[in-house]
PDB file of C-alpha atoms in Angstrom:
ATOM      1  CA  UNK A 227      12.817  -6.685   7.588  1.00 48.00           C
ATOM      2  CA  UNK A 228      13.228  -7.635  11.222  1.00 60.00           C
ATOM      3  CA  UNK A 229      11.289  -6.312  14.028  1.00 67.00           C
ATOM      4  CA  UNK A 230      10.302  -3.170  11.793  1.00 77.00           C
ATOM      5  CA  UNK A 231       6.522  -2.389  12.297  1.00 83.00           C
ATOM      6  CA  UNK A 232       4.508  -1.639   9.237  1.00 88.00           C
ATOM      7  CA  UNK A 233       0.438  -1.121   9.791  1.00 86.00           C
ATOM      8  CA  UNK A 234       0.655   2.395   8.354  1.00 89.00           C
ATOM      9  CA  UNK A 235       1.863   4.082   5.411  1.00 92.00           C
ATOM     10  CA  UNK A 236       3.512   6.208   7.796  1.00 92.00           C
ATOM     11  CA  UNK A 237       5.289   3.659   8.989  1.00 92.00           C
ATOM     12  CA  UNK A 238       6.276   2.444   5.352  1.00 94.00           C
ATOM     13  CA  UNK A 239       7.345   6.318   5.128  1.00 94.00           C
ATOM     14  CA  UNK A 240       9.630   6.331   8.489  1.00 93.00           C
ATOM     15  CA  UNK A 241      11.195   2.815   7.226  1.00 93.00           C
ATOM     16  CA  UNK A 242      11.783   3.378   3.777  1.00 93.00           C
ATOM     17  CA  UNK A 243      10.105   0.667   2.080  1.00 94.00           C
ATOM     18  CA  UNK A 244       7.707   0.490  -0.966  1.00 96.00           C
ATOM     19  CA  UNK A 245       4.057  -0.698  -0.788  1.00 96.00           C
ATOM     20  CA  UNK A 246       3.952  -3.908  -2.653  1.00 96.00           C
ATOM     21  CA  UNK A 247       0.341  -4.742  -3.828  1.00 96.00           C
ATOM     22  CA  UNK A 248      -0.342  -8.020  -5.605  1.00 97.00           C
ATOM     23  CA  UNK A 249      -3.908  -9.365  -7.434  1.00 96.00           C
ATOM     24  CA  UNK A 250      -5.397 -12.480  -7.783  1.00 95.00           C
ATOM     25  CA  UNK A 251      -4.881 -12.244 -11.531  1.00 97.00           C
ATOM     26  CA  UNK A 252      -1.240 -11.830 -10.768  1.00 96.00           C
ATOM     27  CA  UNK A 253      -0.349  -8.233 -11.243  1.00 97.00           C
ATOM     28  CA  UNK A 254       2.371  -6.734  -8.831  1.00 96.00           C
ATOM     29  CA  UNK A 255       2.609  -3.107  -8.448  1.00 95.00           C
ATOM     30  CA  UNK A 256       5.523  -1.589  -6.131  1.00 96.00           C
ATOM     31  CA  UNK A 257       3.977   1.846  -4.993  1.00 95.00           C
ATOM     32  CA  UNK A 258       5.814   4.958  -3.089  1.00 96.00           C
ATOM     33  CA  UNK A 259       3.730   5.151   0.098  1.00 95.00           C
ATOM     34  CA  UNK A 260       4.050   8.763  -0.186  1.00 96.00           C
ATOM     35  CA  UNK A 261       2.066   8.541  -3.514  1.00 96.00           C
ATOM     36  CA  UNK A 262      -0.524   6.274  -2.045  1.00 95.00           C
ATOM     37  CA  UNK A 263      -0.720   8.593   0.915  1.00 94.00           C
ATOM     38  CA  UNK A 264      -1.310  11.639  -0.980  1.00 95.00           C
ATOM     39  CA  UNK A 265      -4.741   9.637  -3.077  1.00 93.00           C
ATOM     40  CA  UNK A 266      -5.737   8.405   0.671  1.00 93.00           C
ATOM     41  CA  UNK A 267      -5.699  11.381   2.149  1.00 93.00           C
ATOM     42  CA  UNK A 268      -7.123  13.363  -1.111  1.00 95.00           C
ATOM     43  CA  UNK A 269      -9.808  10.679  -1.178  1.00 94.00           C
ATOM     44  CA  UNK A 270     -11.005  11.240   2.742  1.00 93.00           C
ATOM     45  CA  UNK A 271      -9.809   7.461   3.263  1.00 90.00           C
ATOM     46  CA  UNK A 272      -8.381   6.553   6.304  1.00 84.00           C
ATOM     47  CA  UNK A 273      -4.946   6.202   6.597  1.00 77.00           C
ATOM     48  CA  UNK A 274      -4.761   3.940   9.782  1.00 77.00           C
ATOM     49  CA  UNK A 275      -4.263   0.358   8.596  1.00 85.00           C
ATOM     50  CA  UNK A 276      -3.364  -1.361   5.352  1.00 89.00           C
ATOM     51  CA  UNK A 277      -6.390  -3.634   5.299  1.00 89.00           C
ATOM     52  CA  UNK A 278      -8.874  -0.760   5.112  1.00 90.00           C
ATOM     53  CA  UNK A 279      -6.738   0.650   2.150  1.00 93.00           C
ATOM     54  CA  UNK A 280      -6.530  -2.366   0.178  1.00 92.00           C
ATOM     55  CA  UNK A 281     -10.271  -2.546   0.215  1.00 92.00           C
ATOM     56  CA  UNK A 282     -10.652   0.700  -2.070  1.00 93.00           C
ATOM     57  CA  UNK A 283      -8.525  -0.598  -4.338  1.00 94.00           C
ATOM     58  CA  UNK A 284      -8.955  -2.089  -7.610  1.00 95.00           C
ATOM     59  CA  UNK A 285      -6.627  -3.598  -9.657  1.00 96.00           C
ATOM     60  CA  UNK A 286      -6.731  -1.546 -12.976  1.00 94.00           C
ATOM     61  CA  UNK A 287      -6.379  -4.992 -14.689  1.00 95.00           C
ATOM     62  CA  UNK A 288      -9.032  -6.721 -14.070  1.00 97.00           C
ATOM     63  CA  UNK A 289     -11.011  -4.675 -11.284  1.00 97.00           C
ATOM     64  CA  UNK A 290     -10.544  -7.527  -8.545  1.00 97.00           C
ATOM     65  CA  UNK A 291      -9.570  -6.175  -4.741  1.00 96.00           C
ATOM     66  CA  UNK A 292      -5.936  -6.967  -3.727  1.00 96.00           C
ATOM     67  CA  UNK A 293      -5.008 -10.248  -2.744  1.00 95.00           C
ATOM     68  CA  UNK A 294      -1.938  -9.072  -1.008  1.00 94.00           C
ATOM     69  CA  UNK A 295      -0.653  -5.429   0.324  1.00 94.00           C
ATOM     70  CA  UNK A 296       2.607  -5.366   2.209  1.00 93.00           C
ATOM     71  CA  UNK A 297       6.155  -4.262   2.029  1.00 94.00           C
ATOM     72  CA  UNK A 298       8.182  -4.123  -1.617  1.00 90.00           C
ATOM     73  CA  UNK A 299      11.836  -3.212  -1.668  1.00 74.00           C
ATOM     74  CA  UNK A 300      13.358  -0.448   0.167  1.00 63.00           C
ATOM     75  CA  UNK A 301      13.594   2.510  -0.617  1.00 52.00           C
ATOM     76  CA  UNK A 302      10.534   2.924  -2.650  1.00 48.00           C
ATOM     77  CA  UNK A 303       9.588   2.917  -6.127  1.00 45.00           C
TER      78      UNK A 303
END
């Protein structure tokens, strides 16, 4: 990954790599950041930092917040 910075989906977007969001319970999910824009943005979340995303979220598991949100692979999922 390097010296890539990635607080924003848009900057997932602009470098090409998947949102990788992990639970407690140990479910992994590898997300477009395009898709999770689109709910963000159709939600009235703001977009502006990763943190503030991940604590919406539930895991559809077992309804716990995500442990972890960062980057998956590139090129998305």
């Amino acid at each position: 990954m390097g010296s890539k910075n990635l607080r924003s989906l848009r900057d997932f977007i602009r470098h090409k790599f998947s949102v990788r969001i992990e639970c407690k319970c140990g479910r992994v999910r590898l997300i477009d950041p395009r898709r999770l824009l689109d709910l963000v943005e159709e939600r009235g979340w703001s977009a502006h930092s990763l943190d503030g995303i991940a604590m919406r979220l539930r895991c559809a598991k077992c309804g716990q917040r995500p442990k972890h949100m960062g980057p998956g692979l590139e090129g998305g999922s």
